[in-house]
Coordinates of C-alpha atoms in Angstrom, one line a residue:
M1 CA -1.2 -57.6 105.8
V2 CA 2.5 -57.2 106.8
T3 CA 4.7 -60.2 106.0
P4 CA 6.7 -61.3 109.0
P5 CA 10.5 -61.3 108.6
H6 CA 11.8 -64.6 107.5
V7 CA 14.6 -65.8 109.8
G8 CA 16.6 -68.8 108.6
L9 CA 17.3 -71.5 111.3
I10 CA 20.7 -73.2 110.6
Y11 CA 21.3 -76.3 112.7
D12 CA 22.7 -79.8 113.0
V13 CA 20.6 -82.5 114.5
F14 CA 22.1 -85.9 115.4
S15 CA 20.9 -87.5 112.2
D16 CA 22.8 -84.9 110.1
Y17 CA 26.2 -86.2 111.2
Q18 CA 28.1 -87.9 108.4
W19 CA 29.9 -90.8 110.1
A20 CA 33.3 -92.2 109.0
D21 CA 34.6 -95.6 110.2
N22 CA 37.3 -94.2 112.4
D23 CA 35.2 -91.5 114.1
P24 CA 35.2 -91.4 117.9
P25 CA 32.0 -92.6 119.6
D26 CA 31.1 -89.0 120.6
A27 CA 31.7 -87.4 117.2
D28 CA 28.1 -86.1 117.0
A29 CA 27.9 -84.9 120.6
E30 CA 27.8 -81.2 119.6
F31 CA 24.8 -81.7 117.4
E32 CA 21.3 -81.2 118.8
P33 CA 18.1 -83.2 119.3
P34 CA 15.1 -82.1 117.2
E35 CA 13.5 -80.6 120.3
T36 CA 16.1 -77.8 120.4
V37 CA 15.1 -76.8 116.8
D38 CA 11.4 -76.9 117.8
V39 CA 11.9 -74.6 120.8
L40 CA 14.0 -72.1 118.8
A41 CA 11.4 -72.1 116.1
E42 CA 8.6 -71.4 118.6
A43 CA 10.7 -68.6 120.2
L44 CA 11.2 -67.0 116.8
R45 CA 7.5 -67.1 116.2
R46 CA 6.8 -65.5 119.6
C47 CA 9.1 -62.6 118.4
G48 CA 6.8 -62.1 115.4
T49 CA 9.2 -63.7 112.8
E50 CA 8.7 -66.6 110.5
P51 CA 11.3 -69.3 111.1
V52 CA 12.6 -71.0 108.0
R53 CA 14.2 -74.4 108.9
I54 CA 17.3 -74.8 106.7
G55 CA 19.4 -77.5 108.4
P56 CA 23.2 -77.8 108.3
A57 CA 25.6 -75.4 106.5
R58 CA 25.9 -77.6 103.4
T59 CA 22.1 -77.3 103.0
L60 CA 22.3 -73.6 103.5
H61 CA 24.9 -73.4 100.8
E62 CA 22.7 -75.4 98.4
Q63 CA 19.7 -73.2 99.1
L64 CA 21.6 -69.9 98.8
C65 CA 23.0 -71.1 95.4
A66 CA 19.4 -71.9 94.4
G67 CA 18.2 -68.3 95.2
R68 CA 17.0 -68.7 98.8
S69 CA 16.1 -65.3 100.3
L70 CA 16.2 -64.5 104.0
D71 CA 15.8 -61.4 106.1
A72 CA 18.1 -62.7 108.8
A73 CA 19.4 -66.0 110.1
L74 CA 20.2 -67.7 113.4
T75 CA 22.8 -70.5 113.4
I76 CA 23.5 -73.1 116.0
A77 CA 25.2 -75.3 113.5
E78 CA 28.5 -76.8 114.8
G79 CA 29.6 -78.2 111.5
Q80 CA 32.3 -80.9 111.2
G81 CA 35.7 -81.5 109.7
S82 CA 37.9 -78.6 110.8
R83 CA 38.7 -76.1 113.6
N84 CA 36.7 -73.5 111.5
R85 CA 33.6 -75.7 111.3
E86 CA 31.5 -73.4 113.5
A87 CA 32.3 -70.6 111.0
H88 CA 31.0 -72.4 108.0
A89 CA 27.4 -71.1 108.2
P90 CA 28.3 -67.5 109.3
I91 CA 30.7 -67.1 106.4
L92 CA 28.0 -68.3 103.9
L93 CA 25.6 -65.8 105.4
E94 CA 28.1 -63.0 105.3
L95 CA 28.9 -63.7 101.6
A96 CA 25.2 -63.7 100.9
G97 CA 24.7 -60.4 102.8
I98 CA 22.2 -62.0 105.3
P99 CA 22.4 -60.5 108.8
Q100 CA 23.2 -63.1 111.5
W101 CA 22.0 -63.5 115.0
G102 CA 24.8 -64.4 117.4
S103 CA 28.6 -64.2 117.2
D104 CA 30.4 -63.9 113.8
A105 CA 32.7 -66.4 112.2
L106 CA 35.9 -65.0 113.7
T107 CA 34.7 -65.2 117.3
L108 CA 33.4 -68.7 116.7
S109 CA 36.7 -69.9 115.3
L110 CA 38.8 -68.2 118.0
T111 CA 36.7 -69.5 120.9
L112 CA 36.7 -73.1 119.5
D113 CA 40.5 -73.0 119.8
K114 CA 41.0 -73.4 123.6
A115 CA 44.7 -72.4 123.5
T116 CA 44.1 -69.1 121.6
T117 CA 41.2 -68.3 123.9
K118 CA 43.4 -68.9 127.0
D119 CA 46.1 -66.6 125.6
L120 CA 43.6 -63.8 125.1
V121 CA 42.1 -64.4 128.6
V122 CA 45.5 -64.1 130.2
R123 CA 46.2 -60.9 128.2
A124 CA 42.9 -59.5 129.7
G125 CA 44.4 -60.1 133.2
L126 CA 42.2 -63.0 134.2
E127 CA 43.0 -66.4 135.7
T128 CA 43.0 -69.6 133.7
P129 CA 44.7 -72.9 134.6
A130 CA 48.3 -73.1 133.6
W131 CA 48.5 -75.1 130.3
T132 CA 50.5 -76.3 127.5
V133 CA 49.7 -77.9 124.1
F134 CA 50.9 -81.3 123.0
S135 CA 50.6 -82.8 119.6
G136 CA 51.6 -86.3 120.8
A137 CA 52.9 -88.3 123.7
A138 CA 56.5 -88.5 122.4
S139 CA 57.2 -84.8 123.3
I140 CA 56.1 -85.2 127.0
S141 CA 58.7 -84.9 129.7
E142 CA 58.7 -83.7 133.3
D143 CA 60.3 -80.4 132.2
A144 CA 57.4 -79.7 129.7
L145 CA 54.6 -80.0 132.2
P146 CA 52.6 -76.8 132.8
A147 CA 52.0 -77.5 136.5
P148 CA 52.3 -80.2 139.1
F149 CA 49.9 -83.2 139.0
P150 CA 47.0 -83.7 138.9
L151 CA 46.6 -82.5 135.3
F152 CA 43.7 -82.6 132.9
V153 CA 43.8 -83.5 129.2
K154 CA 41.2 -82.4 126.6
P155 CA 41.1 -81.9 122.8
R156 CA 42.1 -78.5 121.6
Y157 CA 39.3 -77.8 119.1
E158 CA 36.3 -79.7 120.5
G159 CA 33.2 -78.7 122.5
T160 CA 30.5 -80.4 124.5
S161 CA 33.2 -82.2 126.6
K162 CA 34.1 -84.4 123.7
G163 CA 37.0 -86.8 124.5
I164 CA 36.7 -86.5 128.3
I165 CA 36.6 -89.7 130.3
P166 CA 37.6 -90.4 133.9
A167 CA 41.2 -91.1 132.7
S168 CA 41.4 -87.5 131.4
K169 CA 42.5 -86.5 134.9
V170 CA 46.0 -87.8 135.3
D171 CA 48.3 -88.2 138.3
T172 CA 51.4 -89.6 136.7
L173 CA 53.7 -89.1 133.7
D174 CA 52.8 -92.5 132.3
A175 CA 49.0 -91.8 132.7
L176 CA 49.5 -88.5 131.0
R177 CA 51.3 -90.0 128.0
D178 CA 48.6 -92.7 127.7
E179 CA 45.8 -90.1 127.7
V180 CA 47.5 -87.7 125.3
D181 CA 48.1 -90.6 122.9
R182 CA 44.5 -91.7 123.2
Q183 CA 43.1 -88.3 122.5
T184 CA 45.5 -87.2 119.7
T185 CA 45.0 -90.6 117.9
L186 CA 41.2 -90.6 118.3
Y187 CA 40.5 -86.9 117.5
Q188 CA 43.4 -86.2 115.2
Q189 CA 44.3 -82.9 116.8
D190 CA 46.4 -81.3 119.5
V191 CA 45.4 -81.5 123.1
I192 CA 45.4 -79.0 126.0
V193 CA 47.1 -80.2 129.2
E194 CA 46.3 -78.0 132.1
A195 CA 46.4 -77.8 135.8
F196 CA 43.3 -79.5 137.4
I197 CA 41.7 -76.9 139.7
E198 CA 40.2 -78.5 142.9
G199 CA 38.5 -77.5 146.1
G200 CA 35.9 -74.8 145.3
G201 CA 33.6 -76.3 142.7
E202 CA 32.6 -75.9 139.1
F203 CA 30.3 -73.1 137.8
T204 CA 28.7 -71.9 134.6
V205 CA 27.8 -68.3 133.7
A206 CA 25.4 -67.5 130.8
V207 CA 25.9 -64.0 129.3
V208 CA 23.3 -62.3 127.0
G209 CA 23.1 -59.1 125.2
N210 CA 25.2 -56.2 123.9
D211 CA 25.9 -52.6 125.0
P212 CA 26.0 -53.7 127.7
P213 CA 26.0 -57.5 128.0
R214 CA 24.4 -59.0 131.1
A215 CA 25.3 -62.1 133.2
L216 CA 22.4 -64.3 134.2
P217 CA 22.3 -66.2 137.5
V218 CA 25.3 -68.4 138.0
L219 CA 24.8 -72.2 137.9
Q220 CA 26.8 -74.5 140.2
R221 CA 27.6 -77.9 138.6
A222 CA 27.8 -81.4 140.1
V223 CA 31.1 -83.2 139.9
E224 CA 31.9 -86.9 140.0
P225 CA 33.5 -87.5 143.5
A226 CA 36.2 -89.9 142.6
T227 CA 37.8 -87.7 139.9
G228 CA 36.3 -84.3 140.5
I229 CA 35.4 -84.1 136.8
G230 CA 32.1 -82.4 136.1
V231 CA 29.3 -85.0 135.7
H232 CA 28.0 -83.1 132.6
A233 CA 31.3 -83.9 130.9
L234 CA 31.1 -87.6 131.6
E235 CA 27.4 -87.9 130.7
R236 CA 27.7 -86.5 127.2
R237 CA 26.4 -88.2 124.1
G238 CA 28.6 -91.1 123.0
A239 CA 30.0 -91.7 126.5
P240 CA 29.4 -94.9 128.4
N241 CA 25.8 -95.1 129.6
R242 CA 25.9 -95.3 133.4
E243 CA 24.7 -93.6 136.5
W244 CA 27.4 -91.4 137.9
D245 CA 27.7 -90.5 141.6
Y246 CA 28.0 -86.8 142.2
T247 CA 28.7 -84.2 144.8
I248 CA 28.4 -80.4 144.7
P249 CA 31.6 -79.0 146.3
G250 CA 32.1 -75.4 147.3
T251 CA 29.6 -72.6 148.1
L252 CA 28.2 -70.1 145.7
S253 CA 28.5 -67.0 147.9
E254 CA 27.4 -63.6 146.9
S255 CA 31.0 -62.4 146.5
L256 CA 32.0 -65.4 144.4
E257 CA 28.9 -64.9 142.1
T258 CA 29.9 -61.3 141.7
R259 CA 33.5 -62.3 140.7
L260 CA 32.3 -65.0 138.3
C261 CA 29.9 -62.6 136.6
R262 CA 32.5 -59.9 136.4
D263 CA 35.1 -62.3 134.9
A264 CA 32.5 -63.8 132.5
L265 CA 31.5 -60.4 131.2
R266 CA 35.1 -59.3 130.7
I267 CA 35.9 -62.4 128.7
Y268 CA 32.7 -62.1 126.7
Q269 CA 33.7 -58.6 125.6
K270 CA 37.4 -59.6 125.1
M271 CA 36.3 -62.3 122.6
E272 CA 33.8 -59.9 121.0
C273 CA 30.8 -62.2 121.4
R274 CA 27.4 -61.0 120.3
D275 CA 24.0 -61.8 121.8
V276 CA 24.8 -64.9 123.9
A277 CA 27.5 -67.2 125.3
R278 CA 28.1 -69.6 128.1
L279 CA 31.3 -69.6 130.2
D280 CA 32.7 -72.4 132.4
F281 CA 34.9 -71.9 135.5
R282 CA 36.5 -74.0 138.2
V283 CA 37.2 -72.5 141.7
D284 CA 40.1 -73.5 143.9
A285 CA 40.2 -74.0 147.7
D286 CA 41.0 -70.3 148.2
G287 CA 38.0 -69.2 146.3
T288 CA 39.8 -68.0 143.2
P289 CA 37.9 -68.6 139.9
Y290 CA 39.7 -70.0 136.9
F291 CA 38.3 -69.7 133.4
L292 CA 38.0 -73.0 131.5
E293 CA 36.1 -72.4 128.3
I294 CA 33.6 -70.1 126.5
N295 CA 30.9 -71.3 124.1
P296 CA 29.2 -68.7 121.9
L297 CA 27.1 -71.6 120.5
P298 CA 25.6 -72.9 123.7
T299 CA 22.8 -75.5 123.6
F300 CA 19.2 -74.2 123.8
A301 CA 17.9 -77.7 124.4
P302 CA 14.8 -77.9 126.7
D303 CA 17.0 -79.5 129.4
G304 CA 20.1 -77.4 128.9
T305 CA 21.7 -74.5 130.7
F306 CA 19.2 -71.8 129.6
A307 CA 16.2 -73.9 130.5
I308 CA 17.6 -74.5 134.0
I309 CA 18.3 -70.8 134.4
A310 CA 14.6 -70.1 133.4
E311 CA 13.5 -72.5 136.1
L312 CA 15.7 -70.8 138.7
M313 CA 14.2 -67.4 137.7
N314 CA 10.6 -68.8 137.8
R315 CA 10.3 -68.1 134.1
A316 CA 8.7 -70.2 131.4
Y317 CA 11.5 -71.3 129.1
P318 CA 9.9 -70.3 125.8
D319 CA 9.3 -66.8 127.2
L320 CA 12.9 -66.3 128.4
L321 CA 14.3 -67.8 125.2
A322 CA 12.2 -65.4 123.1
E323 CA 13.6 -62.5 125.1
V324 CA 17.1 -63.7 124.5
L325 CA 16.5 -64.0 120.8
A326 CA 14.9 -60.6 120.8
I327 CA 18.3 -59.1 121.8
G328 CA 20.0 -60.1 118.6
L329 CA 16.9 -59.5 116.4
S330 CA 16.7 -55.9 117.6
R331 CA 20.4 -55.5 116.9
L332 CA 19.7 -56.6 113.3
G333 CA 16.8 -54.1 113.0
I334 CA 14.1 -56.8 113.4
H335 CA 11.9 -55.5 116.2
P336 CA 10.0 -58.2 118.1
L337 CA 6.3 -58.0 118.9
S338 CA 5.3 -55.6 121.7
D339 CA 4.9 -58.3 124.3
V340 CA 8.4 -59.6 123.7
V341 CA 11.2 -57.3 124.9
P342 CA 14.9 -58.0 124.7
C343 CA 16.1 -59.7 127.9
T344 CA 17.2 -57.3 130.6
D345 CA 17.6 -59.8 133.4
G346 CA 21.0 -60.3 135.1
V347 CA 23.7 -57.8 135.8
S348 CA 26.1 -55.7 133.7
L349 CA 29.7 -54.8 134.6
A350 CA 28.7 -51.3 135.6
E351 CA 26.3 -52.8 138.2
L352 CA 28.9 -55.1 139.8

């Protein structure tokens, strides 16, 4: 009997977060519910592997030191404590010589830094809202602003919309100083202040695969009508629990979807992502897409982006997820069972 490959599953669930007294209320928002780990484990089994649930990076370190052996590993661990936190598990795996599904430590650290990512996107010839970085409110003046109001403020090294509240969209210099002060004090890091793009809606593009990567169907996101901020950002874990009104501005035309997919694929390749990522865009009133962020550690929660895409494609989520995981497993030399093939849905750059 052939022993299935053992694939370590590295993850943070909400109960793994180690709270400090001065942490913001959404400090654990990037962590996952147990259901995400369950669906990933099931997808790995469908691929013919044996999932080994490890837990967070610190547990991985302990088990590796104790002699834990793995054929490969898949990490969705966000970590905590530094701008390199998403790289903690990948670095441990690299040191141990364990092949890793997904992007490597360098890509994960680069993409968590919104300012560095925007620099690289501009060098690739793509649009992103004009921005600047502030380390505190004292340095803010009219001359230092990246664009006319309205502007948008967000932490430089956070994901899952951490720090964003309705007041993060600002229309005056005083409001900007207040919001920069709030975020830098609460999150103890620089903030990005960027032009707020309005008029054409907000969209998300999931990209999977390598050689070539492929963009899956584009999702259009609801926004809160009073501020224009994406509802998903206001509804994150740790945010005030309320029902938000929403609207869905703009139209996802065939030409816009083509442009969004093309830009997403070019950014995915520029950042040297592997296997999967999710990219967010805003579109202005003239129909021009502006890149916001890329996340090579997207959620695989049963109610997240990939589950919604599976529903749009009339696919069972566990089936699509197994095919997405099969992409990286094949790259690592772990070939899935014959009834699970690497995902070939979506479009490549050559097809656009």
